[in-house]
């Protein structure tokens, strides 16, 4: 084991040029993957903010007084999936009307016809059309609820696009990763070709397949770590600059750096493992 | 210990071996002599199971070519010492590391490793050059490093394929004396060569091969 580590480490310096090429390829692959990941995370934030706006409006029986309205609120809260309930009084409804139409409702009618209502937001995991439907059913069955308004069509369309987007993102991500593995493994293959003599001598003196492979995989691991460190540094730098130029344009979770490191290690390991495979056959 | 039973083997070119049988016993010194292209290297390749016969079978120690699984080949090779005309050394590390390498890749203990490498380097007379890169050594010295590497695993037989092919007469003489010394100490030697002048001496057996057939 110690031998493999030493040998793998020495390998980095023996073939300096191909080591640098391999590391650059890993760094590049990770940068592409990283940018893709940031793009995905940021679109998710946009999606979440749209989903936050998905609300139900529950209109309250005109005859309900403050006490009864309060009791109704309690009953609504006991339904599963409710996150938040905001009360809109008749006066507030009239004010909202005035803001939207630039006209006072009292100018049209003598009295305020707008009912008081609850604006209800749902817990995140209940924001699907199926859950929303069952919650609406339960709301409608309550005494004191006149009507429930909900833009279901928006949610359904939104869900459809989300599913398509999900499939596209997963396939693009998968292809990117496969492409990266292929690219890295082929680059490492060039390194190995330069050291066929070493492999042949190892076979001659009776090294097992796994022992021949190990130093190369260790070398791949080192290259993966160096490659991802570089990618992390570069990405961190770029994001810093962009976010200073344009105030916090891009949202970054720090986990992305961890993901890149794991990805780099994975690329180095799998790339070298695949690359050496053909050459260690007896 | 090493047996070839009625071997046939042919390359795609058509050249190869036909009905070759031979044996090398423990402690023996056997010359395999014949002109270029006769099939000497092919015989050695069959013994270290780089190739497998079309007909007949090869037995080396407890390994039989007919029942051989690929994953046993490393175990077989550890029982053999092999040297070539072109030394096949690693020029990215010292003499010591060239020899230690064998024990590292076959998983020997570190303390044992050092002792064995130094002992075998002393045996071939290269203790003082252990820290040099073999590229700075003469051909004869490089072949001695290769011999040390072949011996460090204490093989049952040393296979030498034209070991003096790249050496001047003085170095050739030196290597021949070393091989003899190793043989006297108990290691069997099978040496392939086309140099008839090298062949002979007490307690040595000579096998002649021509056109893929043993004479
Ligand atoms: N890999 C190969 N593919 C095709 N033909 C081969 C191969 N290796 C050897 N041969 C042919 O097989 C015959 C025997 O080869 P071999 O290497 O055993 O001869 P040799 O006695 O060792 O000769 P030399 O003294 O030149 O080393 C030769 O005619 C050679 O051309
Ligand atoms: Mg030959």
Coordinates of C-alpha atoms and ligand atoms in Angstrom, one line a residue:
Chain A
X1 CA 0.0 0.0 0.0
X2 CA 2.7 2.4 1.0
X3 CA 4.5 1.4 -2.2
X4 CA 1.4 2.3 -4.3
X5 CA 1.2 5.7 -2.7
X6 CA 4.9 6.5 -3.2
X7 CA 4.8 5.1 -6.7
X8 CA 1.7 7.0 -7.5
X9 CA 3.1 10.2 -6.1
X10 CA 6.4 9.8 -8.0
X11 CA 4.4 9.1 -11.2
X12 CA 3.0 12.7 -11.0
X13 CA 6.6 14.1 -11.4
X14 CA 8.0 11.4 -13.7
X15 CA 5.6 12.4 -16.5
X16 CA 5.2 16.1 -15.8
X17 CA 3.7 17.1 -19.1
X18 CA 1.0 14.4 -19.2
X19 CA 0.3 15.0 -15.5
X20 CA -0.4 18.7 -16.3
X21 CA -2.5 17.8 -19.2
X22 CA -4.6 15.4 -17.2
X23 CA -5.0 17.8 -14.3
X24 CA -6.1 20.5 -16.8
X25 CA -8.6 18.2 -18.4
X26 CA -10.0 17.3 -14.9
X27 CA -10.2 21.0 -14.0
X28 CA -11.9 21.9 -17.2
X29 CA -14.5 19.1 -16.9
X30 CA -15.2 20.2 -13.3
X31 CA -15.6 23.8 -14.3
X32 CA -18.1 22.9 -17.0
X33 CA -19.9 20.6 -14.5
X34 CA -19.7 23.3 -11.8
X35 CA -21.2 26.0 -14.0
X36 CA -24.0 23.6 -14.9
X37 CA -24.6 22.9 -11.2
X38 CA -24.7 26.6 -10.3
X39 CA -27.1 27.2 -13.2
X40 CA -29.3 24.3 -11.9
X41 CA -29.2 25.5 -8.3
X42 CA -30.1 29.1 -9.4
X43 CA -33.0 28.0 -11.6
X44 CA -34.2 26.0 -8.6
X45 CA -34.3 29.2 -6.5
X46 CA -36.4 30.9 -9.2
X47 CA -38.7 28.0 -9.3
X48 CA -39.0 28.0 -5.5
X49 CA -39.9 31.7 -5.5
X50 CA -42.6 31.0 -8.1
X51 CA -43.9 28.2 -6.0
X52 CA -44.0 30.4 -2.9
X53 CA -46.6 32.5 -4.7
X54 CA -49.0 29.6 -5.1
X55 CA -51.8 30.5 -2.7
X56 CA -55.4 29.6 -2.1
X57 CA -58.0 32.3 -1.4
X58 CA -60.8 31.3 0.9
X59 CA -63.8 33.7 1.0
X60 CA -65.6 33.9 4.3
X61 CA -69.4 34.0 4.8
X62 CA -70.5 37.6 5.1
X63 CA -72.5 36.9 8.3
X64 CA -69.4 35.7 10.2
X65 CA -68.2 38.0 13.0
X66 CA -64.7 38.2 14.5
X67 CA -65.2 35.3 16.9
X68 CA -66.5 32.9 14.3
X69 CA -63.9 34.0 11.8
X70 CA -61.3 33.2 14.4
X71 CA -62.8 29.8 14.9
X72 CA -62.8 29.2 11.2
X73 CA -59.1 30.0 11.0
X74 CA -58.4 27.4 13.7
X75 CA -60.4 24.8 11.7
X76 CA -58.5 25.6 8.6
X77 CA -55.2 25.3 10.4
X78 CA -56.1 21.8 11.4
X79 CA -56.0 20.7 7.8
X80 CA -52.8 19.0 6.8
X81 CA -50.4 20.9 4.5
X82 CA -51.3 24.5 5.5
X83 CA -48.3 26.7 6.1
X84 CA -49.6 30.1 6.7
X85 CA -53.0 31.9 6.9
X86 CA -53.3 35.6 6.3
X87 CA -56.6 37.4 7.1
X88 CA -57.9 40.0 4.6
X89 CA -60.7 42.1 6.0
X90 CA -63.5 43.6 3.9
X91 CA -61.7 47.0 4.2
X92 CA -58.4 45.6 3.1
X93 CA -60.1 43.9 0.1
X94 CA -61.5 47.2 -0.9
X95 CA -58.1 48.8 -0.6
X96 CA -56.5 46.1 -2.8
X97 CA -59.3 46.6 -5.3
X98 CA -58.6 50.3 -5.3
X99 CA -54.9 49.7 -6.0
X100 CA -55.6 47.3 -8.8
X101 CA -58.3 49.2 -10.7
X102 CA -57.5 52.8 -9.6
X103 CA -61.1 53.2 -8.6
X104 CA -62.9 53.2 -5.4
X105 CA -65.5 50.4 -5.1
X106 CA -67.8 52.7 -3.1
X107 CA -68.0 54.9 -6.2
X108 CA -69.6 52.0 -8.0
X109 CA -71.7 50.6 -5.2
X110 CA -72.9 52.2 -2.0
X111 CA -71.7 49.3 0.1
X112 CA -68.6 47.1 0.0
X113 CA -69.5 43.9 -1.7
X114 CA -66.1 42.3 -1.3
X115 CA -66.1 39.5 1.2
X116 CA -63.4 39.1 3.8
X117 CA -61.0 36.2 3.0
X118 CA -58.1 34.1 4.1
X119 CA -54.9 33.9 1.9
X120 CA -53.5 30.4 2.5
X121 CA -50.1 29.3 1.6
X122 CA -49.2 25.6 1.5
X123 CA -46.3 23.8 2.9
X124 CA -43.7 23.1 0.1
X125 CA -44.3 19.4 -0.2
X126 CA -48.0 20.0 -0.6
X127 CA -47.6 22.4 -3.5
X128 CA -48.7 19.8 -6.2
X129 CA -52.0 19.9 -8.1
X130 CA -53.1 16.6 -6.4
X131 CA -52.5 17.8 -2.9
X132 CA -54.0 21.2 -3.6
X133 CA -57.2 19.6 -4.9
X134 CA -57.8 17.6 -1.8
X135 CA -57.1 20.5 0.4
X136 CA -59.6 22.6 -1.6
X137 CA -62.2 19.8 -1.1
X138 CA -61.7 20.0 2.6
X139 CA -61.8 23.7 2.7
X140 CA -65.1 23.8 0.7
X141 CA -66.7 21.4 3.1
X142 CA -66.1 23.7 6.1
X143 CA -69.0 25.8 7.4
X144 CA -68.5 29.5 6.8
X145 CA -66.5 29.0 3.6
X146 CA -68.3 30.6 0.7
X147 CA -65.8 29.8 -2.0
X148 CA -62.2 28.8 -2.7
X149 CA -60.3 30.4 -5.5
X150 CA -57.1 28.8 -6.9
X151 CA -55.3 29.2 -10.2
X152 CA -55.0 25.5 -10.7
X153 CA -54.1 25.8 -14.4
X154 CA -51.0 27.7 -13.5
X155 CA -49.8 25.0 -11.2
X156 CA -50.5 22.2 -13.7
X157 CA -48.6 23.9 -16.5
X158 CA -45.9 24.7 -14.1
X159 CA -45.6 21.1 -13.0
X160 CA -45.5 19.9 -16.6
X161 CA -42.6 22.2 -17.4
X162 CA -40.8 21.3 -14.2
X163 CA -40.9 17.6 -15.2
X164 CA -39.5 18.4 -18.6
X165 CA -36.8 20.6 -17.1
X166 CA -36.0 17.9 -14.6
X167 CA -35.5 15.3 -17.3
X168 CA -33.4 17.7 -19.5
X169 CA -31.2 18.7 -16.5
X170 CA -30.7 15.1 -15.5
X171 CA -29.8 14.0 -19.0
X172 CA -27.5 16.9 -19.7
X173 CA -25.8 16.4 -16.3
X174 CA -25.4 12.6 -16.9
X175 CA -24.0 13.2 -20.4
X176 CA -21.6 15.8 -19.0
X177 CA -20.4 13.4 -16.4
X178 CA -20.0 10.5 -18.8
X179 CA -18.2 12.8 -21.3
X180 CA -15.9 13.9 -18.5
X181 CA -15.0 10.4 -17.5
X182 CA -14.4 9.4 -21.1
X183 CA -12.2 12.5 -21.6
X184 CA -10.2 12.0 -18.4
X185 CA -9.7 8.3 -19.0
X186 CA -8.4 8.8 -22.5
X187 CA -6.0 11.5 -21.3
X188 CA -4.7 9.1 -18.6
X189 CA -4.4 6.4 -21.2
X190 CA -1.8 8.5 -23.0
X191 CA 0.2 8.8 -19.7
X192 CA 0.0 5.0 -19.3
X193 CA 1.2 4.4 -22.9
X194 CA 4.4 6.2 -22.0
X195 CA 4.9 3.7 -19.2
X196 CA 4.0 0.4 -20.8
X197 CA 7.6 -0.7 -20.1
X198 CA 7.0 -0.4 -16.4
X199 CA 3.7 -2.4 -16.7
X200 CA 5.4 -5.1 -18.8
X201 CA 8.2 -5.5 -16.2
X202 CA 5.7 -5.7 -13.4
X203 CA 3.9 -8.5 -15.3
X204 CA 7.3 -10.2 -15.8
X205 CA 8.1 -10.3 -12.2
X206 CA 4.7 -11.5 -11.1
X207 CA 2.7 -8.5 -10.0
X208 CA -1.0 -9.1 -9.8
X209 CA -3.5 -7.0 -11.8
X210 CA -4.6 -5.1 -8.8
X211 CA -1.0 -4.3 -7.7
X212 CA -0.2 -3.1 -11.2
X213 CA -3.3 -1.0 -11.2
X214 CA -3.0 0.6 -7.8
X215 CA -0.2 3.1 -8.3
X216 CA -2.0 4.4 -11.4
X217 CA -5.3 4.7 -9.5
X218 CA -3.5 6.5 -6.6
X219 CA -1.9 8.8 -9.2
X220 CA -5.4 9.4 -10.7
X221 CA -6.6 10.2 -7.2
X222 CA -3.9 12.8 -6.7
X223 CA -4.7 14.3 -10.1
X224 CA -8.4 14.4 -9.2
X225 CA -7.7 16.3 -5.9
X226 CA -5.3 18.8 -7.6
X227 CA -7.7 19.2 -10.5
X228 CA -10.7 19.9 -8.3
X229 CA -8.8 22.2 -6.0
X230 CA -7.9 24.3 -9.1
X231 CA -11.5 24.2 -10.4
X232 CA -12.8 25.3 -6.9
X233 CA -10.3 28.2 -6.8
X234 CA -11.2 29.4 -10.3
X235 CA -14.9 29.1 -9.7
X236 CA -14.7 30.8 -6.4
X237 CA -12.7 33.6 -7.9
X238 CA -15.1 34.1 -10.9
X239 CA -18.2 34.0 -8.7
X240 CA -16.6 36.5 -6.3
X241 CA -15.9 38.9 -9.1
X242 CA -19.4 38.5 -10.8
X243 CA -21.1 39.0 -7.5
X244 CA -19.1 42.1 -6.7
X245 CA -19.8 43.6 -10.2
X246 CA -23.5 42.7 -10.1
X247 CA -24.8 42.6 -6.5
X248 CA -25.2 39.0 -5.5
X249 CA -26.5 38.0 -9.0
X250 CA -25.6 34.4 -8.4
X251 CA -26.6 32.4 -5.4
X252 CA -24.0 29.8 -4.3
X253 CA -24.3 27.1 -1.7
X254 CA -20.9 26.2 -0.3
X255 CA -21.8 22.6 -0.8
X256 CA -21.1 23.1 -4.5
X257 CA -17.4 23.2 -3.6
X258 CA -17.7 19.9 -1.7
X259 CA -19.6 18.4 -4.7
X260 CA -16.8 19.5 -7.0
X261 CA -14.1 18.0 -4.8
X262 CA -16.0 14.7 -4.6
X263 CA -16.6 14.8 -8.4
X264 CA -12.9 15.5 -9.0
X265 CA -11.8 12.5 -6.9
X266 CA -14.4 10.4 -8.6
X267 CA -13.2 11.5 -12.1
X268 CA -9.5 10.8 -11.2
X269 CA -10.3 7.4 -9.7
X270 CA -12.7 6.2 -12.4
X271 CA -10.7 7.7 -15.2
X272 CA -7.5 6.0 -14.2
X273 CA -9.2 2.7 -13.3
X274 CA -10.8 2.6 -16.8
X275 CA -7.7 3.7 -18.5
X276 CA -5.4 1.0 -17.0
X277 CA -7.8 -1.9 -17.5
X278 CA -6.8 -2.8 -21.0
X279 CA -3.1 -2.8 -20.2
X280 CA -3.1 -5.1 -17.1
X281 CA -4.4 -8.2 -18.8
X282 CA -2.1 -11.2 -18.7
Chain B
X1 CA 10.4 -29.2 -12.4
X2 CA 10.2 -27.6 -15.9
X3 CA 8.7 -30.0 -18.6
X4 CA 7.6 -29.4 -22.1
X5 CA 5.6 -32.3 -23.4
X6 CA 5.3 -32.6 -27.2
X7 CA 4.6 -28.9 -27.7
X8 CA 3.4 -27.4 -30.9
X9 CA 3.0 -23.7 -31.2
X10 CA 2.7 -21.5 -34.3
X11 CA 2.6 -17.7 -34.8
X12 CA 0.3 -16.3 -37.4
X13 CA 3.3 -16.1 -39.7
X14 CA 3.5 -19.9 -39.6
X15 CA 6.8 -20.0 -37.7
X16 CA 7.0 -21.6 -34.3
X17 CA 7.6 -25.0 -32.7
X18 CA 6.7 -28.5 -33.6
X19 CA 6.7 -31.5 -31.3
X20 CA 9.2 -30.1 -28.8
X21 CA 9.8 -32.0 -25.6
X22 CA 12.3 -31.0 -23.0
X23 CA 12.9 -30.9 -19.3
X24 CA 15.1 -29.0 -16.9
X25 CA 15.7 -30.5 -13.5
X26 CA 16.6 -28.8 -10.2
X27 CA 20.1 -27.4 -10.1
X28 CA 20.8 -28.1 -13.7
X29 CA 22.5 -25.8 -16.2
X30 CA 20.9 -26.2 -19.7
X31 CA 21.9 -24.4 -22.9
X32 CA 19.3 -24.0 -25.6
X33 CA 21.2 -23.3 -28.7
X34 CA 20.2 -22.6 -32.2
X35 CA 20.4 -20.1 -35.0
X36 CA 18.4 -16.9 -35.1
X37 CA 14.7 -17.6 -35.6
X38 CA 15.0 -21.3 -34.5
X39 CA 12.4 -20.8 -31.7
X40 CA 14.5 -20.4 -28.5
X41 CA 12.6 -17.3 -27.3
X42 CA 9.4 -19.1 -28.0
X43 CA 10.4 -22.0 -25.7
X44 CA 11.1 -19.5 -22.9
X45 CA 7.8 -17.7 -23.5
X46 CA 6.0 -21.0 -23.1
X47 CA 7.7 -21.6 -19.8
X48 CA 6.8 -18.2 -18.3
X49 CA 3.4 -18.7 -19.9
X50 CA 3.4 -15.6 -22.0
X51 CA 2.0 -17.9 -24.7
X52 CA 0.2 -21.3 -24.4
X53 CA 0.8 -24.3 -26.7
X54 CA -1.7 -25.5 -29.3
X55 CA -0.8 -29.1 -28.6
X56 CA 1.0 -30.7 -25.7
X57 CA 1.5 -29.1 -22.3
X58 CA 4.0 -27.3 -20.2
X59 CA 4.5 -28.0 -16.5
X60 CA 6.4 -25.6 -14.3
X61 CA 6.6 -26.5 -10.7
X62 CA 3.0 -27.2 -9.7
X63 CA 1.6 -25.2 -12.7
X64 CA 0.2 -27.0 -15.7
X65 CA -0.5 -25.0 -18.9
X66 CA -3.6 -27.0 -19.6
X67 CA -5.2 -26.1 -16.2
X68 CA -3.7 -22.7 -15.9
X69 CA -5.9 -19.8 -15.1
X70 CA -4.8 -16.3 -16.1
X71 CA -4.9 -15.1 -12.5
X72 CA -2.3 -17.7 -11.5
X73 CA 0.2 -16.4 -13.9
X74 CA 1.7 -13.8 -11.4
X75 CA 2.2 -16.7 -9.0
X76 CA 4.1 -18.7 -11.6
X77 CA 6.2 -15.7 -12.6
X78 CA 7.3 -15.3 -8.9
X79 CA 8.9 -18.7 -9.1
X80 CA 10.9 -17.8 -12.2
X81 CA 13.8 -15.4 -12.7
X82 CA 13.9 -14.0 -16.2
X83 CA 16.6 -12.0 -18.0
X84 CA 16.9 -10.7 -21.5
X85 CA 19.3 -9.3 -24.0
X86 CA 18.0 -5.8 -23.5
X87 CA 18.0 -5.9 -19.6
X88 CA 14.6 -4.4 -19.3
X89 CA 15.5 -2.1 -16.4
X90 CA 13.6 0.9 -15.2
X91 CA 15.7 4.0 -15.8
X92 CA 13.6 6.3 -13.6
X93 CA 15.0 4.8 -10.4
X94 CA 18.1 3.5 -8.7
X95 CA 19.7 0.1 -8.9
X96 CA 18.4 -0.7 -5.5
X97 CA 14.9 0.3 -6.4
X98 CA 15.0 -1.7 -9.6
X99 CA 15.6 -4.8 -7.5
X100 CA 13.4 -3.8 -4.5
X101 CA 10.6 -3.2 -6.9
X102 CA 10.1 -7.0 -7.4
X103 CA 9.5 -7.5 -3.7
X104 CA 7.3 -4.4 -3.5
X105 CA 5.0 -5.6 -6.2
X106 CA 4.8 -9.1 -4.8
X107 CA 4.2 -7.7 -1.3
X108 CA 7.2 -8.6 0.9
X109 CA 7.7 -7.1 4.4
X110 CA 9.8 -4.0 4.5
X111 CA 12.6 -5.3 6.8
X112 CA 12.9 -8.6 4.9
X113 CA 12.9 -6.6 1.7
X114 CA 16.0 -4.6 2.5
X115 CA 18.0 -7.6 3.7
X116 CA 17.2 -9.6 0.6
X117 CA 17.9 -6.7 -1.9
X118 CA 21.2 -6.0 -0.3
X119 CA 22.2 -9.7 -0.2
X120 CA 21.4 -10.2 -3.9
X121 CA 23.2 -7.0 -4.9
X122 CA 26.2 -8.3 -3.1
X123 CA 25.9 -11.6 -4.9
X124 CA 26.2 -9.9 -8.3
X125 CA 28.9 -7.5 -7.0
X126 CA 27.0 -4.2 -7.2
X127 CA 26.6 -3.3 -3.6
X128 CA 28.6 -0.1 -4.1
X129 CA 26.5 1.0 -7.1
X130 CA 23.1 0.5 -5.4
X131 CA 22.2 4.2 -5.4
X132 CA 23.2 4.9 -9.0
X133 CA 20.7 5.1 -11.8
X134 CA 21.3 2.1 -14.1
X135 CA 21.6 4.4 -17.1
X136 CA 25.1 5.3 -15.8
X137 CA 26.2 1.7 -15.7
X138 CA 28.0 -0.4 -18.3
X139 CA 26.1 -3.1 -20.2
X140 CA 27.6 -5.8 -18.1
X141 CA 26.7 -4.1 -14.9
X142 CA 23.1 -3.5 -16.2
X143 CA 22.8 -7.2 -16.9
X144 CA 24.0 -7.9 -13.4
X145 CA 21.3 -5.6 -12.0
X146 CA 18.8 -7.6 -14.1
X147 CA 20.2 -10.8 -12.7
X148 CA 19.9 -9.5 -9.2
X149 CA 16.3 -8.6 -9.9
X150 CA 15.7 -12.1 -11.3
X151 CA 17.2 -13.8 -8.2
X152 CA 15.7 -11.7 -5.4
X153 CA 12.6 -13.9 -5.4
X154 CA 14.7 -17.0 -5.1
X155 CA 13.4 -18.6 -8.3
X156 CA 13.4 -22.3 -9.0
X157 CA 15.0 -21.6 -12.4
X158 CA 16.7 -18.6 -14.1
X159 CA 15.5 -18.2 -17.7
X160 CA 18.1 -16.3 -19.7
X161 CA 17.2 -15.2 -23.2
X162 CA 20.5 -14.3 -25.0
X163 CA 21.8 -12.6 -21.9
X164 CA 25.1 -11.7 -23.5
X165 CA 23.7 -10.6 -26.8
X166 CA 24.5 -6.9 -26.2
X167 CA 27.8 -7.3 -24.4
X168 CA 31.4 -7.2 -25.3
X169 CA 33.6 -10.3 -24.8
X170 CA 34.9 -9.2 -21.4
X171 CA 31.4 -8.4 -20.0
X172 CA 30.1 -11.7 -21.6
X173 CA 32.8 -13.7 -19.8
X174 CA 31.8 -11.9 -16.6
X175 CA 28.1 -12.7 -16.9
X176 CA 28.8 -16.3 -17.8
X177 CA 30.9 -16.7 -14.7
X178 CA 28.2 -15.1 -12.6
X179 CA 25.5 -17.5 -14.1
X180 CA 27.8 -20.4 -13.3
X181 CA 28.3 -19.2 -9.7
X182 CA 24.5 -18.9 -9.3
X183 CA 24.1 -22.4 -10.7
X184 CA 26.7 -23.8 -8.4
X185 CA 24.8 -22.3 -5.4
X186 CA 21.8 -24.4 -6.5
X187 CA 19.6 -22.3 -8.9
X188 CA 18.8 -24.1 -12.2
X189 CA 19.6 -22.1 -15.3
X190 CA 18.1 -22.3 -18.8
X191 CA 20.0 -20.1 -21.2
X192 CA 19.0 -19.5 -24.8
X193 CA 21.8 -18.4 -27.1
X194 CA 22.9 -18.6 -30.7
X195 CA 26.6 -18.1 -29.7
X196 CA 28.1 -21.6 -30.0
X197 CA 31.3 -20.4 -28.5
X198 CA 29.7 -19.9 -25.1
X199 CA 28.4 -23.4 -24.9
X200 CA 30.2 -26.1 -23.0
X201 CA 31.8 -26.7 -19.6
X202 CA 31.4 -29.4 -17.0
X203 CA 28.0 -30.5 -15.7
X204 CA 26.1 -28.7 -18.5
X205 CA 23.6 -30.0 -20.9
X206 CA 23.2 -28.7 -24.4
X207 CA 19.9 -28.8 -26.3
X208 CA 20.0 -27.9 -30.0
X209 CA 17.0 -26.3 -31.7
X210 CA 16.6 -25.6 -35.4
X211 CA 13.5 -24.6 -37.4
X212 CA 11.2 -25.1 -34.4
X213 CA 12.4 -28.6 -33.8
X214 CA 14.7 -30.0 -31.1
X215 CA 17.6 -32.0 -32.6
Ligands
LIG1 N1 5.2 -12.4 -32.1 C1 5.5 -13.1 -33.3 N2 4.7 -13.0 -34.3 C2 5.0 -13.7 -35.4 N3 6.1 -14.4 -35.6 C3 7.0 -14.5 -34.6 C4 6.7 -13.8 -33.3 N4 7.7 -14.0 -32.5 C5 8.6 -14.8 -33.1 N5 8.1 -15.1 -34.4 C6 8.8 -16.0 -35.4 O1 8.9 -17.3 -34.8 C7 10.2 -17.8 -35.1 C8 10.9 -18.2 -33.8 O2 11.1 -17.0 -33.1 P1 11.9 -17.0 -31.8 O3 11.9 -15.6 -31.3 O4 11.5 -18.0 -30.8 O5 13.4 -17.3 -32.3 P2 14.8 -17.3 -31.6 O6 15.4 -18.6 -31.7 O7 14.6 -16.7 -30.2 O8 15.6 -16.3 -32.5 P3 16.7 -15.1 -32.0 O9 18.0 -15.8 -31.8 O10 16.7 -14.2 -33.2 O11 16.1 -14.5 -30.8 C9 10.9 -16.8 -35.9 O12 10.8 -17.2 -37.3 C10 10.2 -15.5 -35.6 O13 10.2 -14.7 -36.8
LIG2 MG1 15.1 -14.9 -29.3

